[in-house]
GROMACS .gro file of C-alpha atoms in nm:
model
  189
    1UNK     CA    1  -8.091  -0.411   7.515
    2UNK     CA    2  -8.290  -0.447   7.190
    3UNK     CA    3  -8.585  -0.685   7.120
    4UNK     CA    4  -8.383  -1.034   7.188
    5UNK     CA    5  -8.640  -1.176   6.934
    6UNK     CA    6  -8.487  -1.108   6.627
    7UNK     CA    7  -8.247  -1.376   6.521
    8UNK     CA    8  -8.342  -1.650   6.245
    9UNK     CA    9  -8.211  -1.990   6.313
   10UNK     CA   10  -8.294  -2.213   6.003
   11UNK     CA   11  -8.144  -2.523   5.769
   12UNK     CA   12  -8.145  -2.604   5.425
   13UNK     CA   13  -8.437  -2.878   5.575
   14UNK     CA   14  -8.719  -2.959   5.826
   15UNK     CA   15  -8.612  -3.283   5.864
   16UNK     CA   16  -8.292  -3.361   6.003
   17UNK     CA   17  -8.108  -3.607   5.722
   18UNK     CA   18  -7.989  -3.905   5.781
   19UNK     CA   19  -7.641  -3.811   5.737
   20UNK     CA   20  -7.671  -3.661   6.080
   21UNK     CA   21  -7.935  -3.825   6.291
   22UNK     CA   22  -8.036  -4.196   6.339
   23UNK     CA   23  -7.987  -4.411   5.983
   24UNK     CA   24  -7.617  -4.238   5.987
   25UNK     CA   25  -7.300  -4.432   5.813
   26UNK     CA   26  -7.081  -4.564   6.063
   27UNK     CA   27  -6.811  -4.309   5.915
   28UNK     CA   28  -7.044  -4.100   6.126
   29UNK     CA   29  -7.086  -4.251   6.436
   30UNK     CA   30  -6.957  -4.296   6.751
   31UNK     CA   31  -7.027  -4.583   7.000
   32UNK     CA   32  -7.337  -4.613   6.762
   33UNK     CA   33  -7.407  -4.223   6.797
   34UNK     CA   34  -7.467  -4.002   6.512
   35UNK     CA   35  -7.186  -3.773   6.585
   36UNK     CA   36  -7.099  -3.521   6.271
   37UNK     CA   37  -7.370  -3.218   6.399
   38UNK     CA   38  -7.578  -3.058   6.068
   39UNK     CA   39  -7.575  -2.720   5.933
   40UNK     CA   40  -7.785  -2.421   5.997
   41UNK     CA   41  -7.764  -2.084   5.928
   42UNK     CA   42  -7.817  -1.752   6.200
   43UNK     CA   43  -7.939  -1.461   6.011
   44UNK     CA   44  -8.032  -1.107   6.126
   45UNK     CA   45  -7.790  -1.127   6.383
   46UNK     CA   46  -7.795  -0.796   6.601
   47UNK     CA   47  -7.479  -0.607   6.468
   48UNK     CA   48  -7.322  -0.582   6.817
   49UNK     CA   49  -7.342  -0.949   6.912
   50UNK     CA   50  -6.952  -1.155   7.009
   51UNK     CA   51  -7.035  -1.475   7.094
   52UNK     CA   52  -7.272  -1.745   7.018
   53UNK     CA   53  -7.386  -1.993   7.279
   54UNK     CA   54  -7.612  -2.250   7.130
   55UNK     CA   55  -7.876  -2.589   7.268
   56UNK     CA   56  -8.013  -2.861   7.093
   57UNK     CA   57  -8.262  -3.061   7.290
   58UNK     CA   58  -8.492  -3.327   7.208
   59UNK     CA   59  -8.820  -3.201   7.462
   60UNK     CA   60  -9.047  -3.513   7.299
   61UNK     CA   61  -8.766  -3.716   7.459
   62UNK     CA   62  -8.937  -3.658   7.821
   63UNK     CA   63  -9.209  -3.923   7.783
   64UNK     CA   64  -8.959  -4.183   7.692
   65UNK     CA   65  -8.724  -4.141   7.943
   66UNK     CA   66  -8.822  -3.886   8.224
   67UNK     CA   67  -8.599  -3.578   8.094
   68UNK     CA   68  -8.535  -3.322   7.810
   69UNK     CA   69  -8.241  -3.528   7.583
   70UNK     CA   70  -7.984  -3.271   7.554
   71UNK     CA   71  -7.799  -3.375   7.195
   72UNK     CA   72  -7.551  -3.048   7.196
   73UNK     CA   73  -7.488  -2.761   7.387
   74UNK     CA   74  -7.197  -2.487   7.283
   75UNK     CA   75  -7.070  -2.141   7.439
   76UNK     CA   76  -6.844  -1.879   7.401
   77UNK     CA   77  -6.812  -1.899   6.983
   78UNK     CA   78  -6.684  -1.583   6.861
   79UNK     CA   79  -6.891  -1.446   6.579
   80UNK     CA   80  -6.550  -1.298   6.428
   81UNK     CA   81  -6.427  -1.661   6.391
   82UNK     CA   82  -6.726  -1.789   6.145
   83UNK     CA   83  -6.726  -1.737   5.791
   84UNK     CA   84  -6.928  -1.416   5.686
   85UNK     CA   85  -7.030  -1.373   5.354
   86UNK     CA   86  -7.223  -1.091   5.326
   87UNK     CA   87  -7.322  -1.176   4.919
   88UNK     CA   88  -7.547  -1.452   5.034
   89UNK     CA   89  -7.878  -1.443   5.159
   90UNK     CA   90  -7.744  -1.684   5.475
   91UNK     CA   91  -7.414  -1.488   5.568
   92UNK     CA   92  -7.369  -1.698   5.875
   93UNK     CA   93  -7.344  -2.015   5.791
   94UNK     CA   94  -7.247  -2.322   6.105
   95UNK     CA   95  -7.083  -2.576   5.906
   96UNK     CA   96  -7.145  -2.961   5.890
   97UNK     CA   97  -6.959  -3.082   6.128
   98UNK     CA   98  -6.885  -2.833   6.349
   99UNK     CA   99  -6.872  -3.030   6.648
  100UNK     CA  100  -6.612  -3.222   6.567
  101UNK     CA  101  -6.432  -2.921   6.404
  102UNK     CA  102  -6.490  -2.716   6.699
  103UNK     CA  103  -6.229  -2.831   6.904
  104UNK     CA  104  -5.902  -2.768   6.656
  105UNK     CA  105  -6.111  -2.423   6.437
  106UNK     CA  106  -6.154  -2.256   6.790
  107UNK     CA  107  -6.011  -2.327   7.100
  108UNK     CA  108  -6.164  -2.088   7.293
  109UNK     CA  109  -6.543  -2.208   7.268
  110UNK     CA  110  -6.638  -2.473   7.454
  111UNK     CA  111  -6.907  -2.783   7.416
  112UNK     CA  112  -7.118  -2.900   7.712
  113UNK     CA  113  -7.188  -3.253   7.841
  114UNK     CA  114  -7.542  -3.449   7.654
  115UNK     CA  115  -7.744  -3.655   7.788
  116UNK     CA  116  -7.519  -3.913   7.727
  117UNK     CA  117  -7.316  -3.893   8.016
  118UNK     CA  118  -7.553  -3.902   8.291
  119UNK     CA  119  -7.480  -4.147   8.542
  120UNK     CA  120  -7.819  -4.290   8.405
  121UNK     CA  121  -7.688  -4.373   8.069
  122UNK     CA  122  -7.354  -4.419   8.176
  123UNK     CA  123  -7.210  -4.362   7.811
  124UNK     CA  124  -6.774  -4.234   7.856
  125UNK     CA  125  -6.628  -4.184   7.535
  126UNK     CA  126  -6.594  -3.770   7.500
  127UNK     CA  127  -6.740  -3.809   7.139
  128UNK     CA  128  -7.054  -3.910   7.250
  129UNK     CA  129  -7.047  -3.732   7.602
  130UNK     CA  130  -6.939  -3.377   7.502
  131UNK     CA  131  -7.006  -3.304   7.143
  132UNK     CA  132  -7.318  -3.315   6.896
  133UNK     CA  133  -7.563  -3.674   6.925
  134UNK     CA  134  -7.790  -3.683   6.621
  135UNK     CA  135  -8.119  -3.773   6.666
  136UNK     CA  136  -8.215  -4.138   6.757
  137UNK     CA  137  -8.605  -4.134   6.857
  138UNK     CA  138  -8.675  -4.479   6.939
  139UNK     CA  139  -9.040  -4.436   6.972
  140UNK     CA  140  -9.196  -4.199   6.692
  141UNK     CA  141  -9.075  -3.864   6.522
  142UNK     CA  142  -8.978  -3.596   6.735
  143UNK     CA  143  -8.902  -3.237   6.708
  144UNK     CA  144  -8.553  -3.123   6.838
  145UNK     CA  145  -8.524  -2.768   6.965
  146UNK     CA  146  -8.190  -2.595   6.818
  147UNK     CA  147  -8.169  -2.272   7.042
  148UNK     CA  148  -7.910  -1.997   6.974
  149UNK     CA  149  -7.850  -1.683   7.203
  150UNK     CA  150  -7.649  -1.405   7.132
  151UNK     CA  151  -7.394  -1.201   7.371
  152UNK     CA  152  -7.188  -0.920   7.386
  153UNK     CA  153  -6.893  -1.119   7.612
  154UNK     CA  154  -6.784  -1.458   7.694
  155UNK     CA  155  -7.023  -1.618   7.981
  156UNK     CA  156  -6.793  -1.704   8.250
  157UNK     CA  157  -6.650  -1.978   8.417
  158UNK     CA  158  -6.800  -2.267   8.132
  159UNK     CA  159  -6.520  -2.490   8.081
  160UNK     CA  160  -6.510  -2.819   7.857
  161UNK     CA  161  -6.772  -3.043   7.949
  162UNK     CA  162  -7.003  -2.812   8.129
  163UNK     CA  163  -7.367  -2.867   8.240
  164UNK     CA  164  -7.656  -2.701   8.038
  165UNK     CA  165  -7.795  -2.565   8.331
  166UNK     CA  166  -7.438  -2.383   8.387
  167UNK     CA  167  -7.464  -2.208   8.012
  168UNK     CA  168  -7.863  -2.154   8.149
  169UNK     CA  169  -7.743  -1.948   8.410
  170UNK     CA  170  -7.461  -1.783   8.257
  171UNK     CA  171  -7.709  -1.674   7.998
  172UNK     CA  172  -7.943  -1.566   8.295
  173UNK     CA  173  -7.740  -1.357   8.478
  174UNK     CA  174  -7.559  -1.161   8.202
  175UNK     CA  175  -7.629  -0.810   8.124
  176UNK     CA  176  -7.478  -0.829   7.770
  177UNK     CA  177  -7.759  -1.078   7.592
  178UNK     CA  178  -7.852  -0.883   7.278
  179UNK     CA  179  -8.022  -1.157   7.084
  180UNK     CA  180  -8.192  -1.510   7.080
  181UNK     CA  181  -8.347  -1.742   6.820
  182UNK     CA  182  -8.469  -2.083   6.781
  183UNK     CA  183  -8.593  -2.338   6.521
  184UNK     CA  184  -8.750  -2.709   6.580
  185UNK     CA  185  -8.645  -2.988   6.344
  186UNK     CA  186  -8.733  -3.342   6.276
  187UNK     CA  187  -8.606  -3.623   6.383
  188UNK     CA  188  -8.752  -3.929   6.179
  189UNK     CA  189  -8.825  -4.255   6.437
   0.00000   0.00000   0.00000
């Protein structure tokens, strides 16, 4: 295995915009959840990496309520299946979007469960409960933690609506990590 250290995770911003985070349209919300997840680019990918399995977690969220706010979690997203273009300086590119998209573009990843359906939020409608929440800090700014890792197969046994801490171990376990990455972000109170 090579340096899993590598990989760039980055946006066209520091701060997450408003399209996708807390002052979102209602065309863009859920249940009053920011739902349509931002763009960010993955660059110096290692060359032999299949699959992306990605986090984004809110840990200035633990203060407020006791735990880490998990807004998204993905697995198993073929790199073959994203756009490539290798004549710009970002030549993987995850859409606006994408969590929504996910679903119907590729079948064959799958999105975990937020922090939105614990039993201590309670919250039941699958577009808040399995895909991308936007950021919504009630208290001040916080940073959100977007954390990609790269592998050479699938992780096993993650179905729709898995449990972070199943991806976790998946990503534990494997022999065929080959890269990692991770960027903070703002999320504006």
């Amino acid at each position: 295995m090579r340096d899993t250290e590598s990989m760039r995770i980055s946006a066209d911003f520091t701060v997450v915009p408003d399209d996708f985070a807390k002052r979102a349209p209602a065309e863009n919300r859920a249940d009053g959840t920011p739902i349509v997840s931002f763009p960010f680019y993955i660059d110096d990918l290692a060359p032999d990496a299949m699959f992306l399995h990605w986090e984004l977690v809110d840990p200035d969220s633990i203060p407020v309520c006791g735990f880490e706010w998990i807004h998204w979690a993905v697995a198993n997203v073929p790199v073959d299946a994203l756009m490539f273009d290798f004549n710009d300086s970002h030549a993987l590119q995850i859409p606006a979007d994408f969590s929504r998209s996910l679903p119907a573009m590729i079948p064959e990843a799958v999105q975990g469960r937020t922090s939105a359906a614990s039993k201590f939020v309670g919250a039941t409608n699958p577009a808040v409960t399995m895909r991308y929440n936007g950021p919504q800090p009630p208290d001040k700014d916080h940073d959100y933690l977007l954390q990609v890792w790269a592998t050479r197969e699938e992780l096993p046994g993650l179905n729709q609506g898995f449990w972070l801490n199943e991806m976790l171990h998946g990503l534990r376990k494997t022999d065929s990590l080959v890269d990692q990455g991770g960027a903070f972000f703002t999320g504006r109170a």
